PDB file of C-alpha atoms in Angstrom:
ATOM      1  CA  UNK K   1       0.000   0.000   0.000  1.00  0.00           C
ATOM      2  CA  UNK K   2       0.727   3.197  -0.148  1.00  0.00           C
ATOM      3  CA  UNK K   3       3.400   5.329   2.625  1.00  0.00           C
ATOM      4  CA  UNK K   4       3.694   9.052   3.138  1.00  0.00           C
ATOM      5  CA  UNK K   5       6.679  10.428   5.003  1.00  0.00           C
ATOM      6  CA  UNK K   6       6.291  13.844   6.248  1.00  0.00           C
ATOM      7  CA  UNK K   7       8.913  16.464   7.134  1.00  0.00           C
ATOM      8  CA  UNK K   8       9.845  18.180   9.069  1.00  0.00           C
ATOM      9  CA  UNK K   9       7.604  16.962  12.185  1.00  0.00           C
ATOM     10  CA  UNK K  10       7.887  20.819  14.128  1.00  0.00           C
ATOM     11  CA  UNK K  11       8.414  24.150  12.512  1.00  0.00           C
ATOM     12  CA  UNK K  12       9.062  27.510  14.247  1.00  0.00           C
ATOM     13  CA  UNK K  13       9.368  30.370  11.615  1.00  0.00           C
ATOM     14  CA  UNK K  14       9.008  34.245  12.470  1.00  0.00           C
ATOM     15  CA  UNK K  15       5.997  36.137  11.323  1.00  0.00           C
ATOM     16  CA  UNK K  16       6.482  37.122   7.525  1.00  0.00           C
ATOM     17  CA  UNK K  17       8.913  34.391   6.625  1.00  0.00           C
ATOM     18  CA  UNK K  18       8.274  31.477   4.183  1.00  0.00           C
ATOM     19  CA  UNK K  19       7.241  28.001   5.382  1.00  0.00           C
ATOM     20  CA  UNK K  20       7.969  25.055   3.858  1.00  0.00           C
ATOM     21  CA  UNK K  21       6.848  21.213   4.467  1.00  0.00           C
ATOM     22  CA  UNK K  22       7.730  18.109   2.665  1.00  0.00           C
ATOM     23  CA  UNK K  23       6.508  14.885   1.594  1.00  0.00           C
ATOM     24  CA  UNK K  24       7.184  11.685  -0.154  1.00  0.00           C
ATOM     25  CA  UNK K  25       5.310   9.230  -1.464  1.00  0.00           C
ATOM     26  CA  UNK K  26       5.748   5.859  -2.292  1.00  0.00           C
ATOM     27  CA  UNK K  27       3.026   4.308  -4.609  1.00  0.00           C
ATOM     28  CA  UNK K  28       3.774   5.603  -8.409  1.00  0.00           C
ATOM     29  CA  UNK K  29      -0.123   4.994  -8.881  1.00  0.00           C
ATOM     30  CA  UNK K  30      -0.735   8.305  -6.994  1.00  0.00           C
ATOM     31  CA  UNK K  31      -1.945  10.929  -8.452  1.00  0.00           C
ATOM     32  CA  UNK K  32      -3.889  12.949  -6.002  1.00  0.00           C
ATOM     33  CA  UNK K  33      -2.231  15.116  -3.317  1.00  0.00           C
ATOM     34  CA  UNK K  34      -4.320  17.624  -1.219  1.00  0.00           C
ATOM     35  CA  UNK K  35      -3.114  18.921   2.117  1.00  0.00           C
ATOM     36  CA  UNK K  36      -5.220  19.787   5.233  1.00  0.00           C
ATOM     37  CA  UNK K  37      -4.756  21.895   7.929  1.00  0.00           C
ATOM     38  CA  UNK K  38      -5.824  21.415  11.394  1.00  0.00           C
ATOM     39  CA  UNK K  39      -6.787  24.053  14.117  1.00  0.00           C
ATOM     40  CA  UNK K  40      -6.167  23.061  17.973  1.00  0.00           C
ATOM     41  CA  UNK K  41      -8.970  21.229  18.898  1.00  0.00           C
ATOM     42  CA  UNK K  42     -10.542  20.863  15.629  1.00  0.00           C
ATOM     43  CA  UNK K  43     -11.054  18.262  12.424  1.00  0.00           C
ATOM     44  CA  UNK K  44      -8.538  18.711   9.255  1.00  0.00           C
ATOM     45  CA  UNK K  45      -9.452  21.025   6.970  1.00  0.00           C
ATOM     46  CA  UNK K  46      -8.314  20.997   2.900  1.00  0.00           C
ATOM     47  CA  UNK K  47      -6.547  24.230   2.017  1.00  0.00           C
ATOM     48  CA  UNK K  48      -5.051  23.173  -0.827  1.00  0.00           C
ATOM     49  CA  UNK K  49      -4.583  19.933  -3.324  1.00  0.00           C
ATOM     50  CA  UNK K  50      -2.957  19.109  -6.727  1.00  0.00           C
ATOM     51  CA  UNK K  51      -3.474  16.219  -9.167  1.00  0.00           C
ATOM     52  CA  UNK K  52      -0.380  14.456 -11.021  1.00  0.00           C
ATOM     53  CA  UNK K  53      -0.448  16.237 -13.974  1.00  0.00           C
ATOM     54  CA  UNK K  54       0.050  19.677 -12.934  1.00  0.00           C
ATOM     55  CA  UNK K  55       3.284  20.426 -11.506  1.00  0.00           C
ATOM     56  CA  UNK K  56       2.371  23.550  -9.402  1.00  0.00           C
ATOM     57  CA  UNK K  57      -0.724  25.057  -8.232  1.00  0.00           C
ATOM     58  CA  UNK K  58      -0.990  28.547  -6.072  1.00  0.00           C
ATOM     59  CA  UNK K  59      -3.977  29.517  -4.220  1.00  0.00           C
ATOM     60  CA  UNK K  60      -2.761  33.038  -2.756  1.00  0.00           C
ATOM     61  CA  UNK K  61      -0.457  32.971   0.058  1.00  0.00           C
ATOM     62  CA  UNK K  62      -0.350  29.220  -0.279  1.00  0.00           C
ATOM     63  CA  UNK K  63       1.391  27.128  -3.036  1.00  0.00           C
ATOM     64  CA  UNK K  64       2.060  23.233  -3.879  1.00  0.00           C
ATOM     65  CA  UNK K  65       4.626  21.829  -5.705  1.00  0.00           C
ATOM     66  CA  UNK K  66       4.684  18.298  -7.176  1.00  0.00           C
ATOM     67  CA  UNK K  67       7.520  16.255  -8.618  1.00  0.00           C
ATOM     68  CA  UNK K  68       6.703  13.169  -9.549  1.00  0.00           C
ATOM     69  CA  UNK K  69       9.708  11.927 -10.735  1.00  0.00           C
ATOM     70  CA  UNK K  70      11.101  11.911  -7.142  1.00  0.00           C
ATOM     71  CA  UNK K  71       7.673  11.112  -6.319  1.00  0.00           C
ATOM     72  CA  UNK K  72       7.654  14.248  -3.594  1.00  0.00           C
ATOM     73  CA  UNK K  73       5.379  17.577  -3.195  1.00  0.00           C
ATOM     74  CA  UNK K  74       5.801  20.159  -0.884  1.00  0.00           C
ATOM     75  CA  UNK K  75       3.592  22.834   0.517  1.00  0.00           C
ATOM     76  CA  UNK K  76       4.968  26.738   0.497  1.00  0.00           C
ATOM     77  CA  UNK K  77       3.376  29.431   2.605  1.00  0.00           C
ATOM     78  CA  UNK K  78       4.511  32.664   1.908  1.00  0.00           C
ATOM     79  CA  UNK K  79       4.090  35.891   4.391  1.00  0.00           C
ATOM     80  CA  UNK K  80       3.476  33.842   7.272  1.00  0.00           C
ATOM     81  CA  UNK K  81       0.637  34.736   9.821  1.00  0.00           C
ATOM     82  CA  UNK K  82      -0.543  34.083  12.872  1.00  0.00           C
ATOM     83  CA  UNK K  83      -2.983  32.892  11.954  1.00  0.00           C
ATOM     84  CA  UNK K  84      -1.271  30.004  10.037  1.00  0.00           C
ATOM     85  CA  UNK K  85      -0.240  28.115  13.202  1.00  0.00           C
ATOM     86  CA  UNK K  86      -1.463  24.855  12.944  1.00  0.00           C
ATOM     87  CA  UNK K  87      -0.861  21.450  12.237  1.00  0.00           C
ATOM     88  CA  UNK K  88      -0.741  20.284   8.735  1.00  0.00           C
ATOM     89  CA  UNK K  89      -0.848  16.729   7.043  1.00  0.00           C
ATOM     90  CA  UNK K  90       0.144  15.894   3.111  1.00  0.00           C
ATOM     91  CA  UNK K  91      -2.078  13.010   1.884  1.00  0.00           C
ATOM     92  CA  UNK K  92      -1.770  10.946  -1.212  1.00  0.00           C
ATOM     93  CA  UNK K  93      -4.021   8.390  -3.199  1.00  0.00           C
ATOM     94  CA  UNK K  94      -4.943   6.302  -6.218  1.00  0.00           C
ATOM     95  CA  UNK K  95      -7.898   8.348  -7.842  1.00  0.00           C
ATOM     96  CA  UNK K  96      -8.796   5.365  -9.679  1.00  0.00           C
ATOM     97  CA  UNK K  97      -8.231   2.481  -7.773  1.00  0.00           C
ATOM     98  CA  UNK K  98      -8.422   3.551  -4.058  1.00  0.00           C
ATOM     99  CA  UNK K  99     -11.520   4.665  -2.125  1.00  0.00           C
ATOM    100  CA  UNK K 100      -8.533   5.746   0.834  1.00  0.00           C
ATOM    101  CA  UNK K 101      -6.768   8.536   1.297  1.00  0.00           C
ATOM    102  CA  UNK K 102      -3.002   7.894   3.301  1.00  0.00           C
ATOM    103  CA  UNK K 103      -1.776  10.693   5.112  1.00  0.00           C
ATOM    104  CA  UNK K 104       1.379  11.880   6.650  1.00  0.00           C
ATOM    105  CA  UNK K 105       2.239  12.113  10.495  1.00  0.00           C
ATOM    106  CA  UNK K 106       1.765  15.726  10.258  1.00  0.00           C
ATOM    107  CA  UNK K 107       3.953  19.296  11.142  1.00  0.00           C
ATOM    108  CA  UNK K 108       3.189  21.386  13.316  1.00  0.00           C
ATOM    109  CA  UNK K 109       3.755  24.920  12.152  1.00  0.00           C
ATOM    110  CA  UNK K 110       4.519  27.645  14.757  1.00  0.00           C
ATOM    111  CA  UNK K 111       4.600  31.357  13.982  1.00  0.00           C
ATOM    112  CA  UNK K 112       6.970  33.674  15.866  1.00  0.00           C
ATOM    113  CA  UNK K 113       5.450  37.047  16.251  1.00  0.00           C
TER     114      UNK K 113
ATOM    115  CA  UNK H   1     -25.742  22.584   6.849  1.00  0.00           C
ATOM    116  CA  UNK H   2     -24.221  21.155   9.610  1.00  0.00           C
ATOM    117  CA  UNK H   3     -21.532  19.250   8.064  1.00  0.00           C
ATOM    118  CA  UNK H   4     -19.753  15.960   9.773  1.00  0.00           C
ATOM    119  CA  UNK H   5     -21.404  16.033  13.666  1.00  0.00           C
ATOM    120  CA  UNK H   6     -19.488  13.263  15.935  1.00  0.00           C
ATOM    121  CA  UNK H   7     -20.862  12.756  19.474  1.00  0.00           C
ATOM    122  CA  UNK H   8     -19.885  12.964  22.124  1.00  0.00           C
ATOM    123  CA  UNK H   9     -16.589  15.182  22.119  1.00  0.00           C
ATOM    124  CA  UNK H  10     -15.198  13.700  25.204  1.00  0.00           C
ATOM    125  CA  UNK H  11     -15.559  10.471  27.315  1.00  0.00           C
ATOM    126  CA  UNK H  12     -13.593   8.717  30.047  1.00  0.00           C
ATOM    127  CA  UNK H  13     -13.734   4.742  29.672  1.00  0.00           C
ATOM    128  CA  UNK H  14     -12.821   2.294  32.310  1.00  0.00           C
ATOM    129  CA  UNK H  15     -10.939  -0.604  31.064  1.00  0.00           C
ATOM    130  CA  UNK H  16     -13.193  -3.391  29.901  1.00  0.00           C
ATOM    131  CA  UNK H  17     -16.105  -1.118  29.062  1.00  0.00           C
ATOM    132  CA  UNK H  18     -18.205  -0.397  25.889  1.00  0.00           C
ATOM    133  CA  UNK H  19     -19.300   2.507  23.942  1.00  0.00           C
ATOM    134  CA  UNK H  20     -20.348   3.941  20.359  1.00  0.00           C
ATOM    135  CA  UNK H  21     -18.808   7.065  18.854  1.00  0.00           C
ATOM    136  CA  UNK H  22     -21.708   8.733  16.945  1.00  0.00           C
ATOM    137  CA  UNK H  23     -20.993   9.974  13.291  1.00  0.00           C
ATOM    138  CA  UNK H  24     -23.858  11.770  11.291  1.00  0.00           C
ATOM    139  CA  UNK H  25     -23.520  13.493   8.065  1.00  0.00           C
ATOM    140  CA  UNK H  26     -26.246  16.006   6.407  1.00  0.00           C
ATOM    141  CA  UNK H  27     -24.255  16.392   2.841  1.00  0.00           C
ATOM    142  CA  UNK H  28     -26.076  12.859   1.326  1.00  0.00           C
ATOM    143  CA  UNK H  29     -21.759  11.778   0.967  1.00  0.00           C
ATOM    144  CA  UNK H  30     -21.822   8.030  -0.256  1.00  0.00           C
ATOM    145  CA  UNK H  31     -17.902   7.244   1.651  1.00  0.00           C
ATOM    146  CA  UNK H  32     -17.300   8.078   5.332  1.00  0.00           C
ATOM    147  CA  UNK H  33     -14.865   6.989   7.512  1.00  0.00           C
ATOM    148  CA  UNK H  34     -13.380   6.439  11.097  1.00  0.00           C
ATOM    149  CA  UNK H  35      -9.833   8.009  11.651  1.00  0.00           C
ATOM    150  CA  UNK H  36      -7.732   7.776  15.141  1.00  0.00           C
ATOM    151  CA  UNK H  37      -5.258  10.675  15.701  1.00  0.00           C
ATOM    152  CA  UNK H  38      -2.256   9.229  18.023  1.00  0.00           C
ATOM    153  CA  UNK H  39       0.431  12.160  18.998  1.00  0.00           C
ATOM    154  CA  UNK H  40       3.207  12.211  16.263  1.00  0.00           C
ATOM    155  CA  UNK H  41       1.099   9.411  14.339  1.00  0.00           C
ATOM    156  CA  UNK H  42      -1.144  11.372  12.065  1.00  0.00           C
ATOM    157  CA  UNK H  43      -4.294   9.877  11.151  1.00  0.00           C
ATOM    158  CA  UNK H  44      -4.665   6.115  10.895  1.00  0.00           C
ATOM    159  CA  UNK H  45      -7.730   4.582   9.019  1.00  0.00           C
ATOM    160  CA  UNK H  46     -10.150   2.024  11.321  1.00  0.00           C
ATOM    161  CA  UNK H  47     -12.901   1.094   9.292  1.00  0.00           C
ATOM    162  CA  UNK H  48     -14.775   2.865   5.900  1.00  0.00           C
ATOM    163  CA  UNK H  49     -18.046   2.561   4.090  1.00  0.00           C
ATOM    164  CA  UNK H  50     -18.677   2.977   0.631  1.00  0.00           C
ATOM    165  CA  UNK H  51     -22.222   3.139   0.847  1.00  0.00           C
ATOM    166  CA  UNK H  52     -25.178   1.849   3.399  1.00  0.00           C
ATOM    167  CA  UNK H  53     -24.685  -2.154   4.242  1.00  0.00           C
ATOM    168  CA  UNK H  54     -21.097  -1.812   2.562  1.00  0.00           C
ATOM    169  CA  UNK H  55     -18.126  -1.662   5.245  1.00  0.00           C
ATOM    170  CA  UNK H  56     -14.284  -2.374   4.988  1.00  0.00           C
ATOM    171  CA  UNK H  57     -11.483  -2.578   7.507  1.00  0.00           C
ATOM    172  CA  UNK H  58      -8.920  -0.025   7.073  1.00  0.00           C
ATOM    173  CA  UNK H  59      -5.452   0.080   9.139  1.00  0.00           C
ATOM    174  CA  UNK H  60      -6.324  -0.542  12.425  1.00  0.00           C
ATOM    175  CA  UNK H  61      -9.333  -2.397  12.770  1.00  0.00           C
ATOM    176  CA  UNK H  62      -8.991  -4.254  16.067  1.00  0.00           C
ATOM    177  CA  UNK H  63     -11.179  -3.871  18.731  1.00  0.00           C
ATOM    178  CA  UNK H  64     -13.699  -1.828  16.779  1.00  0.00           C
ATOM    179  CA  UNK H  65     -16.726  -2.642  15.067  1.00  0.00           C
ATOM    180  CA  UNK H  66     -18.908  -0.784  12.402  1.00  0.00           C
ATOM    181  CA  UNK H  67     -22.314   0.068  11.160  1.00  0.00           C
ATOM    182  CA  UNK H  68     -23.578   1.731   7.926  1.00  0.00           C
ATOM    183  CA  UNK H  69     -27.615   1.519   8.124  1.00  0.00           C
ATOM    184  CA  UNK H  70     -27.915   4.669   6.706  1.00  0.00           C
ATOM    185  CA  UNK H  71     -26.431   7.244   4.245  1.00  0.00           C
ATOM    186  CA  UNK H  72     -26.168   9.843   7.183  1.00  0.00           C
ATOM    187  CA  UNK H  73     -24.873   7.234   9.877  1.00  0.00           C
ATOM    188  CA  UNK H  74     -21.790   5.612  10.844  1.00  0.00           C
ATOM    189  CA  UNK H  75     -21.151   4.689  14.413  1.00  0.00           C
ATOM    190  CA  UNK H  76     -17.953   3.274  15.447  1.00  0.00           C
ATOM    191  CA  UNK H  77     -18.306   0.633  18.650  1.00  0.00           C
ATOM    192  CA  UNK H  78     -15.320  -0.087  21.240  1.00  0.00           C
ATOM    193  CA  UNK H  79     -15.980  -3.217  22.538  1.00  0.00           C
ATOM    194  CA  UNK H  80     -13.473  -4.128  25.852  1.00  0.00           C
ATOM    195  CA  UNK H  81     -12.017  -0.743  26.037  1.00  0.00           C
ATOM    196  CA  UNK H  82      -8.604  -0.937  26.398  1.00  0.00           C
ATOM    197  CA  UNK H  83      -6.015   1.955  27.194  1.00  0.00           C
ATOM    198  CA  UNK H  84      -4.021   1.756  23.441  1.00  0.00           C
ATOM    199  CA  UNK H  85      -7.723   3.069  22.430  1.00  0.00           C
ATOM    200  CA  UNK H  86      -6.964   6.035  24.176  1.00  0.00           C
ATOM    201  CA  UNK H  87      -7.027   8.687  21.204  1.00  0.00           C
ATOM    202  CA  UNK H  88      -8.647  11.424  19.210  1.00  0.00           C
ATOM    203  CA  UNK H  89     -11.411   9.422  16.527  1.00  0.00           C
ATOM    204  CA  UNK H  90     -12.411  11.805  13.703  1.00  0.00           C
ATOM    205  CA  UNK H  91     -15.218  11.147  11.309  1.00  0.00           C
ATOM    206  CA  UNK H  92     -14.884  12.276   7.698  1.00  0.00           C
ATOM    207  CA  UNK H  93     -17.418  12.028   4.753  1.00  0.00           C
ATOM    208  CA  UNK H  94     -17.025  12.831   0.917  1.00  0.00           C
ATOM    209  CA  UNK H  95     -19.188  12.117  -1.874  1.00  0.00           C
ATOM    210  CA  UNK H  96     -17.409  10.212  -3.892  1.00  0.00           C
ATOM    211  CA  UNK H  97     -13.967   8.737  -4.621  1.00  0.00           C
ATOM    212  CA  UNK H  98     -13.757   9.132  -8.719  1.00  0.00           C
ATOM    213  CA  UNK H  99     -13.613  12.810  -8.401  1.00  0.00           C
ATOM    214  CA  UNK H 100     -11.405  14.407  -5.600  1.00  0.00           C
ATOM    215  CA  UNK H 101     -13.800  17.211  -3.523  1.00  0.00           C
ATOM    216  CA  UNK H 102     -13.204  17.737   0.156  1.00  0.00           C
ATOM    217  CA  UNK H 103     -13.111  14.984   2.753  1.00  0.00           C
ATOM    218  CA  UNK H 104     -14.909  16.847   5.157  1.00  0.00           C
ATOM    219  CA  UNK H 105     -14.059  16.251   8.965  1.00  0.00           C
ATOM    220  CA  UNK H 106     -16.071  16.362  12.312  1.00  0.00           C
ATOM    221  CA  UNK H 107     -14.200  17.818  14.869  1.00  0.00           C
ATOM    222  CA  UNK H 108     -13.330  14.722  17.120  1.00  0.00           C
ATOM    223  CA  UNK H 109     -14.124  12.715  19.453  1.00  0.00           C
ATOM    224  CA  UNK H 110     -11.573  12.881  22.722  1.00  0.00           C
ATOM    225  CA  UNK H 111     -11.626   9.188  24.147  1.00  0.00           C
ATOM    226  CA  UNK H 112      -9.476   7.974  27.512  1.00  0.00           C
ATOM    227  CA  UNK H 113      -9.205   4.852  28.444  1.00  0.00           C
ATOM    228  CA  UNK H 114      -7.982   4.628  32.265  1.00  0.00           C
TER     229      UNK H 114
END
């Protein structure tokens, strides 16, 4: 089946600076990668997600990058917030074949004022 | 619209005991699905349902048990609580798996076993 790795597992960056998270995945049959974001005491929420055949997609302060080649992605927030503390998971599946969605363990993103 | 509503949002077991983690959904989603959140484990699968009377196991099936009478329904039951239940259990829902949409979360259910 298919494994996500997730790194790094903590991340401290000061308001205003770029974040960036990383994942690999390991089933080439992937080709579906959102990522969620999850609020202390709260359920994940999708802020963002790419399919296989685009290579980049930006949705404002937010931005995804796919490779699948190395068969990783990464997740970019730019102009940090606040308001962006959280903890966020990668996920990958099968589109086709796979009613499941794998995740990763998850970062958890902490913004310096 | 109400969303993903899991009840109840905290509950302290005693070892040995039983219980059902409510999961109702208002969107008319065909898939929903029982997570556990572990700290530093992200979200592990239990059990899914493609549709009512249609259940699978997912990663960590043991000591759980599933339901789908319903499209809106999907209770989870801990039989013999045991303390490596002790977790966060999140219900998600999404209409369908052949296009990609939202898996839509409730916002957990906080169980200890003691």
């Amino acid at each position: 089946g298919e494994n996500v790795e997730q790194h790094p597992s903590t991340l401290s960056v000061q308001e205003g600076d770029s974040a960036v998270i990383k994942c690999t995945y390991s089933d080439s049959a992937s080709n579906y990668f959102p990522w969620y974001k999850q609020e202390l005491g709260k359920g994940p929420q999708l802020i963002i997600d790419i399919r296989s055949n685009v290579g980049e997609k930006k949705d404002q302060r937010i931005a995804v990058t796919l490779n699948k080649t190395a068969k990783h992605f990464s997740l970019h927030i730019t102009e940090t917030q606040p308001e962006d503390s959280a903890v966020y998971f990668c996920a990958a599946r099968n589109l086709f074949g796979n009613e499941k969605l794998t995740f990763g363990t998850g970062t958890r993103l902490t913004i310096i004022p | 619209n109400a969303g993903v509503t899991q009840t109840p949002k905290f509950r302290i077991l005693k070892i040995g005991q039983s219980m059902t983690l409510q999961c109702t959904q208002d969107m008319n989603h065909n898939y929903m699905y029982w997570y556990r959140q572990d700290p530093g484990m992200g979200l592990k699968l239990i059990y899914y349902s493609v549709g009512a009377g249609i259940t699978d196991k997912g990663e960590v099936p043991n000591g759980y048990n599933v339901s789908r009478s319903t499209t809106e329904d999907f209770p989870l039951r801990l039989e013999l609580a045991a303390p490596s239940q002790t977790s966060v259990y999140f219900c998600a829902s999404i209409l369908g798996y052949q296009n990609t949409g939202e898996l839509f979360f409730g916002e957990g259910s906080r169980l200890t076993v003691l």
